[in-house]
């Protein structure tokens, strides 16, 4: 079994040191094949906050990392930098690639930069971004779990969160499902949940799941949800007809000072027959 660790919205500058330390221990214990950092890495996009985030990431060890910026990772009050060099501080800490891709025997993970300097907090995905991701998914093998990563959500569970939906999400969900995507990971609203988009949009033609993460370590807790991360596990079974994965939600337990699993979703994915291949 191989695993992916999703860390979202740590908001360095508001991080809880004990929670950050517990998360590093969890990562070392679980030894994920890849780590996804799905945006809002910092609170105010300062050099000091990015440096703290980089030190934390370095502590994860030699594991592939896919990081994308969130709306908080663009300077808010420094308008000149925001408009002229919005990702300069992000690039200094995490490199020039704003839309990383991870491909291995069991994983096809495509991360998209959904921030826009002219938007305060809303996210957007362009037709070009949608198509680039779709072309990747269409070339994936049946053994690969195909995952898109955005900061803002493509699906929500509460009417009050609909204003936070990613602009262009409806077209993206349909196109990615058509191309063979299995999961869309997101953050932004600090509320963890798993939603079957194929039950909401019955014309998708195959299963597509939205997996949202809470804030990993910030004091910016919402909706009575504590600090949490997700672990996605690719399941393998001889002779299986449908592909499967497990999404585990791990919450920080205050009394124990550790992360512990609190919810497990066993997801049925598209079958081998309907999985687009290379």
Short mmCIF file of C-alpha atoms in Angstrom, two decimals:
data_model
loop_
_atom_site.label_atom_id
_atom_site.label_comp_id
_atom_site.label_asym_id
_atom_site.label_seq_id
_atom_site.Cartn_x
_atom_site.Cartn_y
_atom_site.Cartn_z
CA UNK A 1 0.00 0.00 0.00
CA UNK A 2 1.31 3.43 -0.92
CA UNK A 3 0.18 6.73 0.63
CA UNK A 4 -0.12 10.46 -0.06
CA UNK A 5 -0.15 13.01 2.77
CA UNK A 6 -2.21 16.16 2.19
CA UNK A 7 -1.27 19.17 4.32
CA UNK A 8 -3.34 22.28 3.73
CA UNK A 9 -3.64 25.82 5.07
CA UNK A 10 -0.87 25.73 7.69
CA UNK A 11 -0.82 29.57 7.66
CA UNK A 12 2.72 29.92 9.00
CA UNK A 13 2.68 32.98 11.18
CA UNK A 14 -0.31 31.53 13.04
CA UNK A 15 1.04 27.98 13.41
CA UNK A 16 0.84 26.02 16.66
CA UNK A 17 4.35 24.70 17.37
CA UNK A 18 3.16 21.58 19.21
CA UNK A 19 0.87 20.66 16.31
CA UNK A 20 3.64 21.25 13.77
CA UNK A 21 5.94 18.95 15.73
CA UNK A 22 3.24 16.27 15.94
CA UNK A 23 2.68 16.51 12.19
CA UNK A 24 6.37 15.95 11.51
CA UNK A 25 6.22 12.85 13.68
CA UNK A 26 3.17 11.61 11.80
CA UNK A 27 4.89 12.12 8.45
CA UNK A 28 7.95 10.18 9.58
CA UNK A 29 5.81 7.34 10.93
CA UNK A 30 3.62 7.07 7.83
CA UNK A 31 6.44 7.50 5.27
CA UNK A 32 4.20 8.81 2.47
CA UNK A 33 5.25 8.36 -1.14
CA UNK A 34 4.37 12.01 -1.83
CA UNK A 35 3.30 15.07 0.19
CA UNK A 36 0.83 17.65 -1.14
CA UNK A 37 0.85 21.16 0.35
CA UNK A 38 -2.39 22.63 -0.99
CA UNK A 39 -1.99 26.35 -0.41
CA UNK A 40 -2.22 29.10 2.20
CA UNK A 41 1.21 28.12 3.36
CA UNK A 42 1.66 31.48 5.08
CA UNK A 43 -0.61 33.99 6.77
CA UNK A 44 0.73 37.20 5.21
CA UNK A 45 3.34 36.05 2.65
CA UNK A 46 6.28 37.52 4.58
CA UNK A 47 9.86 36.35 4.14
CA UNK A 48 9.94 35.16 7.76
CA UNK A 49 6.76 33.12 7.34
CA UNK A 50 8.00 31.50 4.14
CA UNK A 51 11.31 30.71 5.84
CA UNK A 52 9.46 29.00 8.70
CA UNK A 53 7.40 27.01 6.20
CA UNK A 54 10.54 25.95 4.34
CA UNK A 55 12.17 24.75 7.55
CA UNK A 56 9.07 22.69 8.33
CA UNK A 57 9.00 21.14 4.86
CA UNK A 58 12.70 20.31 5.07
CA UNK A 59 11.90 18.43 8.27
CA UNK A 60 9.61 16.08 6.36
CA UNK A 61 12.66 14.36 4.93
CA UNK A 62 13.50 13.31 1.35
CA UNK A 63 9.93 12.87 0.10
CA UNK A 64 8.53 14.34 -3.15
CA UNK A 65 6.64 17.56 -2.37
CA UNK A 66 3.97 19.23 -4.48
CA UNK A 67 3.27 22.73 -3.18
CA UNK A 68 0.95 25.36 -4.62
CA UNK A 69 0.29 28.91 -3.42
CA UNK A 70 -2.97 29.95 -1.82
CA UNK A 71 -4.50 33.41 -1.73
CA UNK A 72 -2.65 34.15 1.53
CA UNK A 73 0.69 33.45 -0.19
CA UNK A 74 0.48 36.63 -2.26
CA UNK A 75 1.29 39.91 -0.43
CA UNK A 76 -1.96 41.61 0.57
CA UNK A 77 -0.88 45.07 1.69
CA UNK A 78 2.22 45.53 -0.49
CA UNK A 79 0.24 46.33 -3.62
CA UNK A 80 3.24 46.99 -5.85
CA UNK A 81 4.71 43.56 -5.10
CA UNK A 82 1.29 41.94 -5.32
CA UNK A 83 0.73 43.17 -8.87
CA UNK A 84 4.29 43.19 -10.25
CA UNK A 85 5.95 40.22 -8.50
CA UNK A 86 3.13 38.35 -6.71
CA UNK A 87 5.02 35.05 -6.34
CA UNK A 88 8.53 36.36 -5.70
CA UNK A 89 8.55 35.42 -2.02
CA UNK A 90 6.85 32.08 -2.70
CA UNK A 91 9.42 31.24 -5.40
CA UNK A 92 12.30 32.10 -3.07
CA UNK A 93 11.10 29.44 -0.62
CA UNK A 94 9.52 26.81 -2.87
CA UNK A 95 11.03 27.31 -6.30
CA UNK A 96 9.82 28.56 -9.63
CA UNK A 97 7.37 25.75 -10.44
CA UNK A 98 3.88 26.95 -9.48
CA UNK A 99 2.07 23.93 -10.93
CA UNK A 100 4.11 20.83 -10.03
CA UNK A 101 3.29 17.33 -11.26
CA UNK A 102 4.20 14.04 -9.60
CA UNK A 103 4.11 10.85 -11.63
CA UNK A 104 5.13 7.40 -10.42
CA UNK A 105 3.91 3.82 -10.74
CA UNK A 106 0.88 4.40 -8.52
CA UNK A 107 0.35 8.17 -8.63
CA UNK A 108 -0.49 10.88 -11.14
CA UNK A 109 -0.85 14.13 -9.18
CA UNK A 110 -1.39 17.40 -11.05
CA UNK A 111 -1.33 20.60 -8.97
CA UNK A 112 -2.78 23.86 -10.30
CA UNK A 113 -2.16 27.43 -9.25
CA UNK A 114 -5.68 28.83 -8.77
CA UNK A 115 -4.65 32.13 -7.22
CA UNK A 116 -4.92 35.40 -9.14
CA UNK A 117 -3.25 38.65 -7.97
CA UNK A 118 -6.33 40.67 -8.91
CA UNK A 119 -8.60 38.53 -6.74
CA UNK A 120 -8.55 39.03 -2.99
CA UNK A 121 -9.34 35.46 -1.97
CA UNK A 122 -11.35 33.85 -4.76
CA UNK A 123 -9.66 31.29 -6.98
CA UNK A 124 -9.93 30.66 -10.68
CA UNK A 125 -9.00 27.88 -13.08
CA UNK A 126 -8.56 28.72 -16.76
CA UNK A 127 -9.52 26.62 -19.78
CA UNK A 128 -5.84 26.17 -20.51
CA UNK A 129 -5.16 24.85 -17.01
CA UNK A 130 -8.12 22.50 -17.23
CA UNK A 131 -6.91 21.10 -20.53
CA UNK A 132 -3.31 20.68 -19.37
CA UNK A 133 -4.47 18.62 -16.41
CA UNK A 134 -6.92 16.64 -18.55
CA UNK A 135 -4.20 15.71 -21.03
CA UNK A 136 -2.10 14.37 -18.16
CA UNK A 137 -4.97 12.28 -16.78
CA UNK A 138 -5.79 10.89 -20.20
CA UNK A 139 -2.23 9.56 -20.50
CA UNK A 140 -2.23 7.90 -17.08
CA UNK A 141 -2.15 4.14 -16.64
CA UNK A 142 -4.96 2.19 -14.92
CA UNK A 143 -2.60 1.57 -11.98
CA UNK A 144 -2.17 5.28 -11.30
CA UNK A 145 -4.45 7.16 -8.92
CA UNK A 146 -5.22 10.39 -10.78
CA UNK A 147 -5.47 13.46 -8.58
CA UNK A 148 -5.97 17.16 -9.28
CA UNK A 149 -4.97 19.63 -6.56
CA UNK A 150 -6.47 23.11 -6.26
CA UNK A 151 -6.46 25.52 -3.35
CA UNK A 152 -10.08 26.65 -3.51
CA UNK A 153 -12.73 23.91 -3.46
CA UNK A 154 -14.61 22.52 -6.48
CA UNK A 155 -17.39 21.28 -4.20
CA UNK A 156 -18.79 22.30 -0.82
CA UNK A 157 -21.23 20.91 1.73
CA UNK A 158 -22.70 24.12 3.18
CA UNK A 159 -24.62 26.89 1.37
CA UNK A 160 -22.53 29.54 3.14
CA UNK A 161 -19.37 28.13 1.52
CA UNK A 162 -20.64 28.38 -2.05
CA UNK A 163 -19.07 31.83 -2.39
CA UNK A 164 -15.69 30.14 -1.92
CA UNK A 165 -16.09 27.77 -4.87
CA UNK A 166 -13.35 27.88 -7.47
CA UNK A 167 -14.34 29.97 -10.48
CA UNK A 168 -14.59 27.57 -13.41
CA UNK A 169 -15.11 24.55 -11.15
CA UNK A 170 -18.10 23.09 -13.02
CA UNK A 171 -16.32 22.87 -16.36
CA UNK A 172 -13.15 21.60 -14.68
CA UNK A 173 -14.94 18.80 -12.85
CA UNK A 174 -16.64 17.58 -16.01
CA UNK A 175 -13.52 17.71 -18.14
CA UNK A 176 -11.30 16.03 -15.56
CA UNK A 177 -13.84 13.27 -14.98
CA UNK A 178 -14.01 12.71 -18.73
CA UNK A 179 -10.21 12.45 -18.83
CA UNK A 180 -10.15 9.88 -16.02
CA UNK A 181 -9.48 11.87 -12.84
CA UNK A 182 -10.30 10.15 -9.56
CA UNK A 183 -9.92 12.81 -6.84
CA UNK A 184 -9.74 16.59 -6.53
CA UNK A 185 -7.91 17.72 -3.37
CA UNK A 186 -8.50 21.20 -1.97
CA UNK A 187 -8.37 23.43 1.08
CA UNK A 188 -9.12 27.13 1.68
CA UNK A 189 -12.26 26.79 3.83
CA UNK A 190 -10.61 24.86 6.71
CA UNK A 191 -13.37 22.25 6.67
CA UNK A 192 -12.50 18.60 6.01
CA UNK A 193 -14.93 16.39 4.08
CA UNK A 194 -15.26 13.90 1.23
CA UNK A 195 -17.98 14.41 -1.41
CA UNK A 196 -18.98 12.15 -4.35
CA UNK A 197 -19.29 14.64 -7.18
CA UNK A 198 -20.70 11.91 -9.46
CA UNK A 199 -23.82 11.82 -7.26
CA UNK A 200 -24.28 15.57 -7.56
CA UNK A 201 -23.47 15.71 -11.27
CA UNK A 202 -24.82 12.50 -12.71
CA UNK A 203 -23.58 13.27 -16.20
CA UNK A 204 -19.92 12.84 -15.16
CA UNK A 205 -19.97 9.25 -16.37
CA UNK A 206 -17.53 7.92 -13.75
CA UNK A 207 -16.75 8.37 -10.05
CA UNK A 208 -15.01 11.61 -9.08
CA UNK A 209 -14.46 12.47 -5.43
CA UNK A 210 -13.79 15.85 -3.82
CA UNK A 211 -11.43 15.57 -0.84
CA UNK A 212 -11.15 18.69 1.30
CA UNK A 213 -8.62 19.21 4.10
CA UNK A 214 -8.86 21.30 7.24
CA UNK A 215 -6.10 23.57 8.48
CA UNK A 216 -3.11 21.45 9.40
CA UNK A 217 -1.65 23.49 12.23
CA UNK A 218 -3.05 27.03 12.34
CA UNK A 219 -4.95 28.74 15.14
CA UNK A 220 -7.43 29.82 12.42
CA UNK A 221 -9.91 27.03 13.21
CA UNK A 222 -13.42 27.11 11.77
CA UNK A 223 -16.72 25.29 11.88
CA UNK A 224 -15.79 23.44 15.06
CA UNK A 225 -13.14 21.55 13.08
CA UNK A 226 -9.74 21.22 14.70
CA UNK A 227 -6.36 20.81 13.10
CA UNK A 228 -6.35 17.95 10.62
CA UNK A 229 -4.65 16.42 7.59
CA UNK A 230 -5.62 13.75 5.07
CA UNK A 231 -3.83 10.55 4.12
CA UNK A 232 -4.85 8.96 0.81
CA UNK A 233 -3.92 5.31 0.35
CA UNK A 234 -3.93 3.53 -2.98
CA UNK A 235 -5.39 0.05 -2.52
CA UNK A 236 -4.37 -2.97 -4.57
CA UNK A 237 -6.22 -6.27 -4.79
CA UNK A 238 -5.58 -9.12 -7.18
CA UNK A 239 -8.34 -9.50 -9.72
CA UNK A 240 -10.19 -6.37 -8.61
CA UNK A 241 -12.78 -5.07 -11.07
CA UNK A 242 -12.88 -1.52 -9.73
CA UNK A 243 -9.95 0.55 -8.57
CA UNK A 244 -10.12 1.70 -4.95
CA UNK A 245 -8.52 4.07 -2.47
CA UNK A 246 -8.93 5.03 1.15
CA UNK A 247 -9.04 8.60 2.48
CA UNK A 248 -8.19 8.92 6.16
CA UNK A 249 -8.76 12.08 8.16
CA UNK A 250 -6.25 12.52 10.97
CA UNK A 251 -7.07 15.08 13.67
CA UNK A 252 -4.73 16.55 16.24
CA UNK A 253 -5.74 15.20 19.66
CA UNK A 254 -5.08 17.87 22.26
CA UNK A 255 -4.92 15.45 25.20
CA UNK A 256 -2.42 13.15 23.50
CA UNK A 257 -0.43 15.77 21.63
CA UNK A 258 -0.53 13.58 18.52
CA UNK A 259 -2.49 13.17 15.31
CA UNK A 260 -4.88 10.24 15.27
CA UNK A 261 -7.24 8.80 12.63
CA UNK A 262 -10.86 9.84 13.22
CA UNK A 263 -12.59 9.07 9.92
CA UNK A 264 -12.00 6.60 7.10
CA UNK A 265 -13.63 6.80 3.67
CA UNK A 266 -13.35 3.76 1.40
CA UNK A 267 -13.81 5.07 -2.13
CA UNK A 268 -14.73 3.07 -5.21
CA UNK A 269 -13.09 4.60 -8.26
CA UNK A 270 -13.60 4.07 -11.97
CA UNK A 271 -13.14 0.55 -13.30
CA UNK A 272 -10.14 -0.57 -15.28
CA UNK A 273 -12.39 -0.75 -18.33
CA UNK A 274 -13.37 2.93 -18.25
CA UNK A 275 -9.94 4.21 -17.27
CA UNK A 276 -8.37 6.08 -20.19
CA UNK A 277 -4.93 4.71 -20.88
CA UNK A 278 -1.84 5.96 -22.70
#
